C-alpha positions as a printed Julia matrix, in Angstrom:
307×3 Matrix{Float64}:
 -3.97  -21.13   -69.56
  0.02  -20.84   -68.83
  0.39  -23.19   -72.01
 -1.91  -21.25   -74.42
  0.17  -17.41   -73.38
  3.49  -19.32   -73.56
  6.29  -17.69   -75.75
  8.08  -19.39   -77.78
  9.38  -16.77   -80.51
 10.55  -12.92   -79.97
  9.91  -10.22   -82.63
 12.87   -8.02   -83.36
 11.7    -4.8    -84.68
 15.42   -4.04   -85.7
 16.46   -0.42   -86.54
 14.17    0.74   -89.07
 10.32   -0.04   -89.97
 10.63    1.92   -93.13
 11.13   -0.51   -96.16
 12.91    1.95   -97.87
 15.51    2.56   -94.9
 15.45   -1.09   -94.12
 16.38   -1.89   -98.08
 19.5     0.98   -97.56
 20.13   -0.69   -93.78
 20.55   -4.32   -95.33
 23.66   -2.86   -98.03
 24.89   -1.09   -95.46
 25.72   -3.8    -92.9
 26.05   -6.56   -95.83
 28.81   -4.66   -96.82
 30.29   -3.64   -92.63
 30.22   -7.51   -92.32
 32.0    -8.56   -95.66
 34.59   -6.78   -94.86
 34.72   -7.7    -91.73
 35.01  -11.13   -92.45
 37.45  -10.47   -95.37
 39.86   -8.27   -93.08
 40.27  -10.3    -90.01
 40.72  -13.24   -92.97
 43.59  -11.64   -94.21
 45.09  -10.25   -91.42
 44.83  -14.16   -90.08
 46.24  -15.34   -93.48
 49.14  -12.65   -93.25
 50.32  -13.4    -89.63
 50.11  -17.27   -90.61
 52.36  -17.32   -93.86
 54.85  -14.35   -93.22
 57.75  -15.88   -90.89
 58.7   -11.82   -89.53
 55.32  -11.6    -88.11
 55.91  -15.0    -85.97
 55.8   -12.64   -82.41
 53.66  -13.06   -79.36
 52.01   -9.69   -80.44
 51.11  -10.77   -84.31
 49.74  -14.15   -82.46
 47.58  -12.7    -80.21
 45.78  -10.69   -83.24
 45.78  -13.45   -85.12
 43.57  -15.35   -82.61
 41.76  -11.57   -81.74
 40.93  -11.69   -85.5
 39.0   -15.17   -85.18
 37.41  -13.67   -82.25
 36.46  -11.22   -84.02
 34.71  -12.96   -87.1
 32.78  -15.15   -84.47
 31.53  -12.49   -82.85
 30.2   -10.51   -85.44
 28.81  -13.23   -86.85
 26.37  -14.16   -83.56
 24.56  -10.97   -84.67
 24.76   -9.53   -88.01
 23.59  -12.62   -90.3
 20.22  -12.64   -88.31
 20.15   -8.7    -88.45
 20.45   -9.02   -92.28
 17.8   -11.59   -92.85
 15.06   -9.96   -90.79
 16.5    -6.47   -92.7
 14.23   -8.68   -95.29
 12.22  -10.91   -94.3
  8.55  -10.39   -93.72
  8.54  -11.63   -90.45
 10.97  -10.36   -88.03
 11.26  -13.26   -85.75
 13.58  -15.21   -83.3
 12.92  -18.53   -81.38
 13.08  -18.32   -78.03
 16.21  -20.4    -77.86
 18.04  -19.13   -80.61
 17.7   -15.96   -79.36
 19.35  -17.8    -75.46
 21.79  -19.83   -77.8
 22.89  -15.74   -79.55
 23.19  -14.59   -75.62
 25.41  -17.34   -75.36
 28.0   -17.0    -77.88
 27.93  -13.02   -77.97
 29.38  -13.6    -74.16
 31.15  -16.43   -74.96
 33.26  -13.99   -77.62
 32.91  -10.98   -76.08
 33.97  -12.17   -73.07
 37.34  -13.8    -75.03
 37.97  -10.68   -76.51
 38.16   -8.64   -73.17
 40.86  -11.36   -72.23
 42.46  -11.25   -75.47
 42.73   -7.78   -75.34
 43.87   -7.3    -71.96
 46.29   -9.9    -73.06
 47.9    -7.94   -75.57
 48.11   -4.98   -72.95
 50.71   -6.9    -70.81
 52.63   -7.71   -74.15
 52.71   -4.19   -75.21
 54.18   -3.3    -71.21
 56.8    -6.31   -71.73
 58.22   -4.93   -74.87
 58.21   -1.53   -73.61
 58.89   -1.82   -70.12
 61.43   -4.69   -70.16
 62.68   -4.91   -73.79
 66.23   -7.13   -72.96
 63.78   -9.48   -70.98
 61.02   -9.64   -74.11
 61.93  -12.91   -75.73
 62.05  -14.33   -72.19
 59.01  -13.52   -70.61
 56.8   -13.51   -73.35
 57.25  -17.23   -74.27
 55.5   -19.27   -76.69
 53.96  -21.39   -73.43
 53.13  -18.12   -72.04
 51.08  -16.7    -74.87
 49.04  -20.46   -75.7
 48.23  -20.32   -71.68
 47.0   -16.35   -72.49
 44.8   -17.47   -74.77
 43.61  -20.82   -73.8
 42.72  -19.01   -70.35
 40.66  -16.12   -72.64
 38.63  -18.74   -74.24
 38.28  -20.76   -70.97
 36.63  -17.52   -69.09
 34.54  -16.59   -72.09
 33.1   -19.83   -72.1
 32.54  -20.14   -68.15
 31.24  -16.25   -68.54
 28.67  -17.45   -71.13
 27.45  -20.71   -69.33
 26.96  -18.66   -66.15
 24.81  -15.77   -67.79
 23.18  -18.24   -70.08
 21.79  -20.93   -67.63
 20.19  -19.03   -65.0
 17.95  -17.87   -68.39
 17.09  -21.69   -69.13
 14.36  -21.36   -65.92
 12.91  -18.32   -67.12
  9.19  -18.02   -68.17
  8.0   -16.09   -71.24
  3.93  -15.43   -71.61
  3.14  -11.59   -71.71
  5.34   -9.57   -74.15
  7.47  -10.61   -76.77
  8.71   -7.45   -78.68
 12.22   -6.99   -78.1
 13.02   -3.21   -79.64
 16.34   -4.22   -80.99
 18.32   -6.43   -83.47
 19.27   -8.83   -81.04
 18.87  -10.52   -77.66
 20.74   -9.39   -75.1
 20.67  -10.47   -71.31
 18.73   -6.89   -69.95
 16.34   -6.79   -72.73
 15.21  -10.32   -72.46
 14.71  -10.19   -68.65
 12.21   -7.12   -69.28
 10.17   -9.45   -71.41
 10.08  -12.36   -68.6
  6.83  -13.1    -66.36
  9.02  -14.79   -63.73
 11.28  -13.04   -61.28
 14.68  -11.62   -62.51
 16.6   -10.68   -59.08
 18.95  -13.84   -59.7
 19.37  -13.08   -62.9
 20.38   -9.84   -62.76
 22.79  -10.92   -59.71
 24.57  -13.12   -61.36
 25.13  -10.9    -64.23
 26.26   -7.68   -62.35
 28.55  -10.89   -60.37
 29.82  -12.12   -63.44
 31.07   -8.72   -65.3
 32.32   -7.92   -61.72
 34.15  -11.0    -61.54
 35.16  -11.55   -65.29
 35.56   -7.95   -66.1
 37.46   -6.19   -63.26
 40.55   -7.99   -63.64
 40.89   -7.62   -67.42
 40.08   -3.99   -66.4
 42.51   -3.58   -63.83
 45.15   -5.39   -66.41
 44.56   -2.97   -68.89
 45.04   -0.08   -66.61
 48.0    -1.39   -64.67
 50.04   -2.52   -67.69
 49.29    1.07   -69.97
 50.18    3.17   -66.29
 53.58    1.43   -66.92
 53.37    1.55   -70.57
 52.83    5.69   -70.28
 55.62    6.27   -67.47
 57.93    4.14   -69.51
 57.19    6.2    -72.55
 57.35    9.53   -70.77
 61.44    8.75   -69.6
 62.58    8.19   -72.89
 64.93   11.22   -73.39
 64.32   11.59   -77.41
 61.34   12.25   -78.96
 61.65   10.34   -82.01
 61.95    7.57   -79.1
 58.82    8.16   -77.92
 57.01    8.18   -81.08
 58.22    4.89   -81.77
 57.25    3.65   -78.45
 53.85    4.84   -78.56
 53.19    3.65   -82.15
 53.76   -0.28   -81.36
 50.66    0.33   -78.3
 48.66    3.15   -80.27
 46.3     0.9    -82.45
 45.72   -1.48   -79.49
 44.54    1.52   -77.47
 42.22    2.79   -79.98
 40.51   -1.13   -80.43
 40.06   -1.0    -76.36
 38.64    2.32   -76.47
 36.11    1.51   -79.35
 35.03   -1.21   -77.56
 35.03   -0.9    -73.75
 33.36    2.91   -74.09
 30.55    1.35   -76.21
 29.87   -1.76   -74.17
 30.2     0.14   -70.52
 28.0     2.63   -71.91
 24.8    -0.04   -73.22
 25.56   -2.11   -69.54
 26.4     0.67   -66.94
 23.63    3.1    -68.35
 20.16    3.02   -66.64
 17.3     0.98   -68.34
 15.33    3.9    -69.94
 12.86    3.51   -72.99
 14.46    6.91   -74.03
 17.88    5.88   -74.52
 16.96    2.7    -76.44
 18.54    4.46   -79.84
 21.44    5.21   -77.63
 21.56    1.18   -76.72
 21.46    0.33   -80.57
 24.22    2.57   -81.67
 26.19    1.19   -79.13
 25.45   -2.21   -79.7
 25.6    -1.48   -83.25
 29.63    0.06   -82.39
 30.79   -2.72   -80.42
 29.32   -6.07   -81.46
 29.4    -4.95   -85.45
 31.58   -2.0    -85.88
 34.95   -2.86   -83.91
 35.12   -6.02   -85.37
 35.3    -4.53   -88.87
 37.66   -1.76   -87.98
 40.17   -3.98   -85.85
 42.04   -5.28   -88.79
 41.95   -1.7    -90.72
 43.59   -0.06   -87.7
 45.85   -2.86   -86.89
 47.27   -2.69   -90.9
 47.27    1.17   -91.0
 49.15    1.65   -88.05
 51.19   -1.96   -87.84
 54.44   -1.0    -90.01
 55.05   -4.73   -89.57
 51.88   -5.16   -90.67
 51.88   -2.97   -93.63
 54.79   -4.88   -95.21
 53.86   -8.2    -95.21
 50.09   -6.83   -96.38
 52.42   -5.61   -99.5
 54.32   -8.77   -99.72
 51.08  -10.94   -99.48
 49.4    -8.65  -102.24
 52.11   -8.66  -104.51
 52.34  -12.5   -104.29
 48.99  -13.12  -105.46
 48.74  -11.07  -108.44
C-alpha cells in the first residue's frame, strides 16, 4: 500500500492559475532573468579585461556576479517552463537537487557578501594598510572559504531530506522547493530536519551576520570622524551600493525563514522569494554600475570598444 501512495513528483501551482496572467508572468521574468544573466556577464567581462578594476573589491563582485547567475538560475528556468507548460510538475529529486544548489549559492553569497563588508572596513578604516592586508592570498582564501561553507551548508540541509517519505500531499503552493515547504508535504517525522536547519543558519549565518555588523559599526564611526563633508560623501559612496545589495537580500530572506508558517502569508513568502532568489540577482550589477564610478568608466570604455 506504501508503494502504490508513494510520491515521486510535486505540483507547483506557481504564482498565477490565470492563463492570461501566467502568459504576462512568463515575459515578465523571461525578461528579469535575461538581464540578469546579461548584467552579471558584463560586469564579469568588465572587471576581467579592464587592468584599473584589478582590486580585491572589483574581484570579489566579479565572483558575487557568478554567484549570482547560478543562483538565479536554480529557480527561474523551471519557473518559466511550468509559466507554460500544461503540467506544472517537479520530480521529487529535482526538486531535493534545486534545495541543494539554491543553499549551495545562497549560502556563498552570504559569505561573499560579508566578505566584501571587511574590504569596504579595510579601505576605510585602515587606508595606508589597504594594499597590505587585503592581499591577493587573502581574497582567493575569502572566497574559496565562501564556496567551501555553501557547499557544506547545502550537503547538511540536503541529506537529512534523502530519508524522507512522500505519500499524502504533493501540492507545493509555490514556484519552487524550498526546505519548510517540502517538510509540510512529508508523511515521516520532520523534528531532525527542522533541527538541523535552524542549526545550520545558526551556525552558517551568525557569523557572516555578526561580520557584516562588526565591520559597517567601524565603517559608520570611521565615516562619522572625517572632518569634511565632501569626505564623507566619498567615503560612504565606495560602501553605499554594497549596503543596499545586503539589505535587498538579508530583509527578504529573514523575512520568508524567521516568519511563522501561516497559509495566510504564503503571498508574502512568494514575493519574498520572488525578491531575493530572482530580483537581487538582477539588480546587483545595475546598482553596482550606477553607483561604482570605477565601474561606470570602464562600462564606457568596454562599450565604446565594441562598437
Amino acid at each position: 500500500m506504501e508503494n502504490q501512495t508513494k510520491i515521486t513528483e510535486f505540483i507547483l501551482l506557481g504564482l498565477s492559475s490565470d492563463p492570461l496572467a501566467q502568459i504576462f508572468l512568463f515575459v515578465v521574468f523571461l525578461i528579469i532573468y535575461v538581464v540578469t544573466l546579461l548584467g552579471n556577464s558584463a560586469i564579469i567581462l568588465v572587471i576581467r579585461t579592464e587592468s584599473s578594476l584589478h582590486l580585491p573589491m572589483f574581484f570579489f563582485l566579479s565572483h558575487l556576479a557568478f554567484v549570482d547567475i547560478c543562483y538565479s538560475s536554480v529557480t527561474a528556468p523551471k519557473m518559466l517552463q511550468n509559466l507554460i507548460a500544461e503540467r506544472k510538475t517537479i520530480s521529487v529529486s529535482g526538486c531535493l537537487s534545486q534545495i541543494f544548489f539554491f543553499h549551495l549559492f545562497g549560502g556563498t553569497e552570504v559569505l561573499i557578501l560579508s566578505a566584501m563588508a571587511f574590504d569596504r572596513y579595510a579601505a576605510i578604516c585602515h587606508p595606508l594598510r589597504y594594499s597590505a592586508i587585503m592581499k591577493q592570498q587573502l581574497c582567493r582564501q575569502f572566497v574559496g572559504g565562501a564556496w567551501a561553507m555553501g557547499f557544506l551548508d547545502a550537503v547538511t540541509n540536503t541529506l537529512p531530506l534523502l530519508n524522507l517519505r512522500f505519500c499524502r500531499l504533493n501540492t507545493i503552493s509555490h514556484y519552487s522547493c524550498e526546505i519548510p515547504t517540502v517538510l509540510s508535504l512529508t508523511c515521516s517525522d520532520t523534528f531532525f530536519n527542522y533541527t538541523v536547519l535552524f542549526a545550520s543558519t545558526f551556525v552558517f549565518g551568525v557569523p557572516s551576520i555578526l561580520l557584516l555588523l562588526v565591520s559597517y559599526i567601524y565603517i559608520i564611526s570611521a565615516i562619522l570622524k572625517i572632518q569634511s563633508a565632501k569626505g564623507r560623501s566619498k567615503a560612504f559612496s565606495t560602501c553605499s551600493s554594497h549596503l543596499i545589495v545586503i539589505c535587498l537580500f538579508y530583509l527578504s530572506a529573514f523575512f520568508q525563514y524567521m516568519k511563522p508558517n501561516s497559509p495566510s502569508l504564503k503571498d508574502l513568502d512568494r514575493v519574498a522569494s520572488i525578491q531575493y532568489s530572482i530580483l537581487t540577482p538582477m539588480l546587483n550589477p545595475i546598482i553596482y554600475s550606477l553607483k561604482n564610478k570605477e565601474m561606470k568608466i570602464a562600462m564606457g570604455k568596454l562599450f565604446r570598444k565594441s562598437r
